């Protein structure tokens, strides 16, 4: 029996490999199965000058039950022309699926010098291939905080889900990052299209956290605001005066969310249109 897994990867405390800046990490994912050698099955994007990267690229693995499958993660510092190994970690697919929240936390080891060079976090999410419920979610902000001295803000947002059974500070996994909308306090972002398995592991009560940031070219992003919700909350809002208030968290700014659900791929159970909801989050 074969099932598909989606792997989401982030790292922390990566060793600085460049003289004048932080490393530019990417992760190569290798699999060994029925062969004596590892074969690359995918790699993440490269994130510039980042010692704590949270990669958006999702790596898909075909999990074969009752068969040994070994994963190796090579974290590289890439300058676009060549790569330098920061560190590596290994885990079997079977072990990964027995861990709380299906999340592996491992030290990145420089095998040549036997030194620790950071930490890697890998979260596996099983997903259904026959059919899946996909949501189109639209976000826009209003009256966001001004973070730039000479301009307004350059806002973008990230969506995180809470991993079941994980209670430490690393329990949130990023499932989406939007584009940056330049120089505005009232952004309207592109539609976020995401399967329910990727958004909340197919469990609509899973807590979701939305973080809005101001992007900066030469420094770390500034946090504008945070709000929490769930897919269940978004789908079950009670509308008042044309808008639905689902949470309040932070200072005179608003986040509006429109949600449409649809069945994609094969064998949809009845209707294509699952739900349509409008959400409004107030930061207080």
Short mmCIF file of C-alpha atoms in Angstrom, two decimals:
data_model
loop_
_atom_site.label_atom_id
_atom_site.label_comp_id
_atom_site.label_asym_id
_atom_site.label_seq_id
_atom_site.Cartn_x
_atom_site.Cartn_y
_atom_site.Cartn_z
CA UNK A 1 0.00 0.00 0.00
CA UNK A 2 1.27 3.44 -0.96
CA UNK A 3 0.37 6.82 0.58
CA UNK A 4 1.65 10.27 -0.28
CA UNK A 5 3.29 12.48 2.33
CA UNK A 6 4.02 16.19 2.13
CA UNK A 7 7.19 17.29 3.92
CA UNK A 8 7.57 20.85 5.22
CA UNK A 9 11.01 21.88 6.36
CA UNK A 10 12.54 24.62 8.43
CA UNK A 11 15.85 25.07 10.22
CA UNK A 12 17.22 27.06 13.12
CA UNK A 13 20.60 28.24 14.39
CA UNK A 14 22.40 27.49 11.13
CA UNK A 15 26.14 28.04 11.16
CA UNK A 16 27.29 31.16 9.35
CA UNK A 17 29.22 30.01 6.28
CA UNK A 18 29.65 33.39 4.56
CA UNK A 19 32.16 35.96 5.79
CA UNK A 20 30.02 39.09 5.56
CA UNK A 21 26.49 37.71 5.96
CA UNK A 22 24.41 34.78 7.11
CA UNK A 23 24.25 31.62 5.00
CA UNK A 24 21.96 31.26 1.97
CA UNK A 25 20.43 27.86 2.81
CA UNK A 26 18.56 25.32 0.77
CA UNK A 27 17.72 21.71 1.68
CA UNK A 28 18.22 18.70 -0.55
CA UNK A 29 15.98 15.75 0.33
CA UNK A 30 17.29 12.28 -0.49
CA UNK A 31 15.59 8.88 -0.21
CA UNK A 32 17.09 5.39 0.07
CA UNK A 33 14.70 2.55 -0.72
CA UNK A 34 15.63 -0.87 -2.12
CA UNK A 35 18.98 0.54 -3.25
CA UNK A 36 22.39 0.95 -1.56
CA UNK A 37 22.56 4.68 -2.34
CA UNK A 38 20.44 7.76 -1.64
CA UNK A 39 18.60 9.42 -4.53
CA UNK A 40 17.52 13.07 -4.49
CA UNK A 41 13.72 13.44 -4.60
CA UNK A 42 13.49 17.20 -4.26
CA UNK A 43 14.95 20.38 -2.86
CA UNK A 44 13.69 23.59 -1.34
CA UNK A 45 14.15 27.11 -2.59
CA UNK A 46 17.19 29.12 -1.47
CA UNK A 47 16.59 31.74 1.22
CA UNK A 48 19.12 34.56 1.28
CA UNK A 49 20.98 35.56 4.45
CA UNK A 50 18.87 33.45 6.79
CA UNK A 51 20.06 31.50 9.82
CA UNK A 52 16.50 30.38 10.67
CA UNK A 53 14.88 29.55 7.31
CA UNK A 54 11.28 28.43 7.00
CA UNK A 55 11.02 26.97 3.50
CA UNK A 56 7.83 27.22 1.45
CA UNK A 57 8.63 24.42 -1.00
CA UNK A 58 6.79 21.20 -0.13
CA UNK A 59 8.54 17.89 -0.84
CA UNK A 60 6.31 14.90 -1.73
CA UNK A 61 7.26 11.37 -0.71
CA UNK A 62 5.52 8.13 -1.69
CA UNK A 63 5.32 6.18 1.56
CA UNK A 64 5.32 2.40 1.04
CA UNK A 65 3.95 0.58 4.08
CA UNK A 66 6.05 -2.23 5.60
CA UNK A 67 9.13 -1.17 3.65
CA UNK A 68 12.24 0.56 4.98
CA UNK A 69 12.56 4.10 3.58
CA UNK A 70 15.40 6.30 4.78
CA UNK A 71 15.39 10.08 4.38
CA UNK A 72 18.50 12.25 4.39
CA UNK A 73 18.39 16.04 4.59
CA UNK A 74 21.41 17.96 3.32
CA UNK A 75 21.35 21.62 4.31
CA UNK A 76 23.54 23.56 1.89
CA UNK A 77 24.81 27.13 1.69
CA UNK A 78 24.21 28.09 -1.94
CA UNK A 79 25.59 31.08 -3.83
CA UNK A 80 23.84 30.11 -7.07
CA UNK A 81 26.95 28.56 -8.61
CA UNK A 82 28.16 26.11 -5.97
CA UNK A 83 27.03 24.69 -2.64
CA UNK A 84 28.79 24.17 0.68
CA UNK A 85 27.39 21.64 3.13
CA UNK A 86 26.24 23.14 6.42
CA UNK A 87 25.05 19.89 7.99
CA UNK A 88 22.91 16.80 7.51
CA UNK A 89 20.35 14.68 9.36
CA UNK A 90 18.64 11.34 8.73
CA UNK A 91 15.36 9.71 9.74
CA UNK A 92 13.24 6.86 8.42
CA UNK A 93 9.75 7.53 7.11
CA UNK A 94 8.35 5.01 9.58
CA UNK A 95 9.98 6.79 12.54
CA UNK A 96 8.78 10.17 11.30
CA UNK A 97 5.17 8.98 11.25
CA UNK A 98 5.36 7.72 14.85
CA UNK A 99 6.57 11.04 16.28
CA UNK A 100 4.13 13.53 17.89
CA UNK A 101 2.60 15.66 15.19
CA UNK A 102 4.56 13.63 12.60
CA UNK A 103 7.40 16.06 13.27
CA UNK A 104 11.10 15.20 13.35
CA UNK A 105 13.56 17.47 15.14
CA UNK A 106 17.20 16.66 14.57
CA UNK A 107 20.66 18.16 14.92
CA UNK A 108 22.42 19.05 11.69
CA UNK A 109 25.85 17.44 11.82
CA UNK A 110 28.96 18.30 9.89
CA UNK A 111 30.02 14.68 9.42
CA UNK A 112 33.56 15.59 8.36
CA UNK A 113 34.29 17.39 11.64
CA UNK A 114 31.61 15.78 13.85
CA UNK A 115 30.21 19.19 14.80
CA UNK A 116 26.64 20.39 15.30
CA UNK A 117 25.74 23.17 12.86
CA UNK A 118 22.07 23.79 13.55
CA UNK A 119 18.67 22.13 13.92
CA UNK A 120 16.21 20.87 11.31
CA UNK A 121 12.43 20.48 11.71
CA UNK A 122 10.55 18.23 9.30
CA UNK A 123 6.77 17.85 9.44
CA UNK A 124 4.97 15.16 7.41
CA UNK A 125 1.34 15.51 6.35
CA UNK A 126 -0.49 12.57 4.70
CA UNK A 127 -2.87 13.63 1.96
CA UNK A 128 -5.58 11.98 -0.13
CA UNK A 129 -4.91 11.58 -3.84
CA UNK A 130 -8.37 10.46 -5.05
CA UNK A 131 -10.06 13.72 -4.10
CA UNK A 132 -9.42 16.62 -1.83
CA UNK A 133 -11.26 19.68 -0.65
CA UNK A 134 -9.47 22.81 -1.85
CA UNK A 135 -10.14 26.33 -0.62
CA UNK A 136 -9.70 29.65 -2.40
CA UNK A 137 -9.06 32.17 0.36
CA UNK A 138 -8.76 35.90 -0.28
CA UNK A 139 -7.06 38.23 2.18
CA UNK A 140 -6.94 41.98 2.37
CA UNK A 141 -5.87 44.37 5.11
CA UNK A 142 -7.11 47.76 6.17
CA UNK A 143 -5.43 50.44 8.28
CA UNK A 144 -2.31 48.36 8.91
CA UNK A 145 0.41 49.87 11.04
CA UNK A 146 2.96 52.12 9.30
CA UNK A 147 6.40 50.55 9.75
CA UNK A 148 8.59 52.35 7.19
CA UNK A 149 10.10 55.73 8.06
CA UNK A 150 9.79 57.25 4.59
CA UNK A 151 6.89 55.20 3.27
CA UNK A 152 3.99 53.15 4.58
CA UNK A 153 4.47 49.38 4.93
CA UNK A 154 5.28 46.56 2.52
CA UNK A 155 2.96 43.89 3.98
CA UNK A 156 2.78 40.17 3.45
CA UNK A 157 1.24 37.42 5.55
CA UNK A 158 2.04 33.85 6.62
CA UNK A 159 -0.38 31.11 7.67
CA UNK A 160 0.69 28.53 10.26
CA UNK A 161 -1.07 25.46 11.59
CA UNK A 162 -0.73 23.99 15.09
CA UNK A 163 0.72 20.50 15.07
CA UNK A 164 -1.27 17.99 17.09
CA UNK A 165 0.58 16.56 20.09
CA UNK A 166 3.40 19.14 19.95
CA UNK A 167 3.53 21.53 22.90
CA UNK A 168 6.84 23.40 22.60
CA UNK A 169 7.54 26.74 20.95
CA UNK A 170 8.11 25.05 17.58
CA UNK A 171 4.61 23.57 17.37
CA UNK A 172 3.51 25.83 14.50
CA UNK A 173 4.22 24.84 10.89
CA UNK A 174 4.10 27.42 8.10
CA UNK A 175 1.78 26.28 5.32
CA UNK A 176 1.62 29.44 3.21
CA UNK A 177 3.41 32.72 2.60
CA UNK A 178 1.91 35.45 0.44
CA UNK A 179 3.57 37.87 -1.93
CA UNK A 180 4.65 41.32 -0.72
CA UNK A 181 2.40 44.26 -1.60
CA UNK A 182 4.58 47.34 -1.71
CA UNK A 183 3.97 50.67 0.06
CA UNK A 184 0.39 50.35 1.32
CA UNK A 185 -1.57 50.12 4.56
CA UNK A 186 -4.58 48.60 2.76
CA UNK A 187 -3.18 45.58 0.91
CA UNK A 188 -5.14 43.13 -1.21
CA UNK A 189 -3.18 39.93 -1.76
CA UNK A 190 -3.49 37.28 -4.45
CA UNK A 191 -5.90 34.41 -3.81
CA UNK A 192 -4.49 31.67 -1.62
CA UNK A 193 -5.46 28.26 -3.04
CA UNK A 194 -4.76 25.40 -0.66
CA UNK A 195 -6.01 21.86 0.04
CA UNK A 196 -7.53 21.17 3.44
CA UNK A 197 -4.89 18.49 4.04
CA UNK A 198 -2.14 21.08 3.61
CA UNK A 199 -3.95 23.81 5.53
CA UNK A 200 -5.05 21.85 8.58
CA UNK A 201 -4.16 18.21 7.97
CA UNK A 202 -7.78 17.55 6.99
CA UNK A 203 -8.89 18.42 10.55
CA UNK A 204 -10.95 21.65 10.42
CA UNK A 205 -10.68 22.34 14.18
CA UNK A 206 -6.87 22.59 13.98
CA UNK A 207 -5.78 26.04 15.23
CA UNK A 208 -4.48 28.37 12.51
CA UNK A 209 -2.34 31.45 13.09
CA UNK A 210 -2.09 34.33 10.62
CA UNK A 211 0.88 36.67 10.97
CA UNK A 212 1.20 39.90 8.98
CA UNK A 213 4.66 41.42 8.47
CA UNK A 214 6.27 44.46 6.91
CA UNK A 215 8.96 43.33 4.48
CA UNK A 216 12.33 45.13 4.58
CA UNK A 217 15.02 44.80 1.93
CA UNK A 218 18.01 45.15 4.25
CA UNK A 219 16.74 43.92 7.62
CA UNK A 220 14.49 41.39 9.27
CA UNK A 221 10.72 41.84 8.71
CA UNK A 222 8.69 43.79 11.27
CA UNK A 223 5.65 42.12 12.80
CA UNK A 224 2.44 44.07 12.16
CA UNK A 225 -0.06 41.73 13.79
CA UNK A 226 -1.14 38.20 14.67
CA UNK A 227 -4.55 36.58 14.78
CA UNK A 228 -5.71 33.00 15.39
CA UNK A 229 -8.67 31.09 14.00
CA UNK A 230 -9.51 27.69 12.49
CA UNK A 231 -11.13 26.39 9.33
CA UNK A 232 -14.22 25.52 11.37
CA UNK A 233 -14.41 29.06 12.70
CA UNK A 234 -14.02 30.56 9.24
CA UNK A 235 -16.74 28.33 7.79
CA UNK A 236 -19.15 28.92 10.67
CA UNK A 237 -19.06 32.68 11.05
CA UNK A 238 -22.18 34.65 11.86
CA UNK A 239 -22.28 37.69 9.59
CA UNK A 240 -23.18 41.12 10.94
CA UNK A 241 -23.75 44.06 8.59
CA UNK A 242 -22.14 42.24 5.69
CA UNK A 243 -18.94 41.27 7.52
CA UNK A 244 -18.08 38.51 9.96
CA UNK A 245 -15.92 39.18 12.99
CA UNK A 246 -13.98 36.04 13.87
CA UNK A 247 -11.27 37.30 16.21
CA UNK A 248 -9.73 40.44 17.66
CA UNK A 249 -6.15 40.64 18.59
CA UNK A 250 -4.33 43.80 17.87
CA UNK A 251 -4.49 47.60 17.54
CA UNK A 252 -6.85 49.36 15.15
CA UNK A 253 -6.12 47.28 12.06
CA UNK A 254 -8.33 44.87 10.17
CA UNK A 255 -7.78 41.67 8.25
CA UNK A 256 -10.59 40.55 5.94
CA UNK A 257 -10.85 36.95 4.77
CA UNK A 258 -13.11 35.47 2.07
CA UNK A 259 -13.25 31.69 1.83
CA UNK A 260 -14.66 29.43 -0.91
CA UNK A 261 -14.36 25.65 -0.71
CA UNK A 262 -14.47 23.30 -3.69
CA UNK A 263 -13.87 19.62 -4.35
CA UNK A 264 -10.95 18.97 -6.71
CA UNK A 265 -9.50 15.99 -8.57
CA UNK A 266 -11.54 12.79 -8.84
CA UNK A 267 -14.81 11.49 -7.41
CA UNK A 268 -16.27 14.60 -5.76
CA UNK A 269 -18.99 13.94 -3.18
CA UNK A 270 -21.93 15.84 -4.79
CA UNK A 271 -21.57 19.65 -5.08
CA UNK A 272 -18.58 21.61 -6.32
CA UNK A 273 -19.34 24.55 -4.05
CA UNK A 274 -18.78 23.67 -0.42
CA UNK A 275 -19.03 26.99 1.39
CA UNK A 276 -18.54 30.70 1.06
CA UNK A 277 -17.61 32.75 4.10
CA UNK A 278 -16.44 36.27 4.77
CA UNK A 279 -14.22 36.83 7.80
CA UNK A 280 -13.01 40.00 9.46
CA UNK A 281 -10.23 39.99 12.03
CA UNK A 282 -9.59 43.07 14.15
CA UNK A 283 -6.21 43.58 15.75
CA UNK A 284 -6.68 45.23 19.15
#
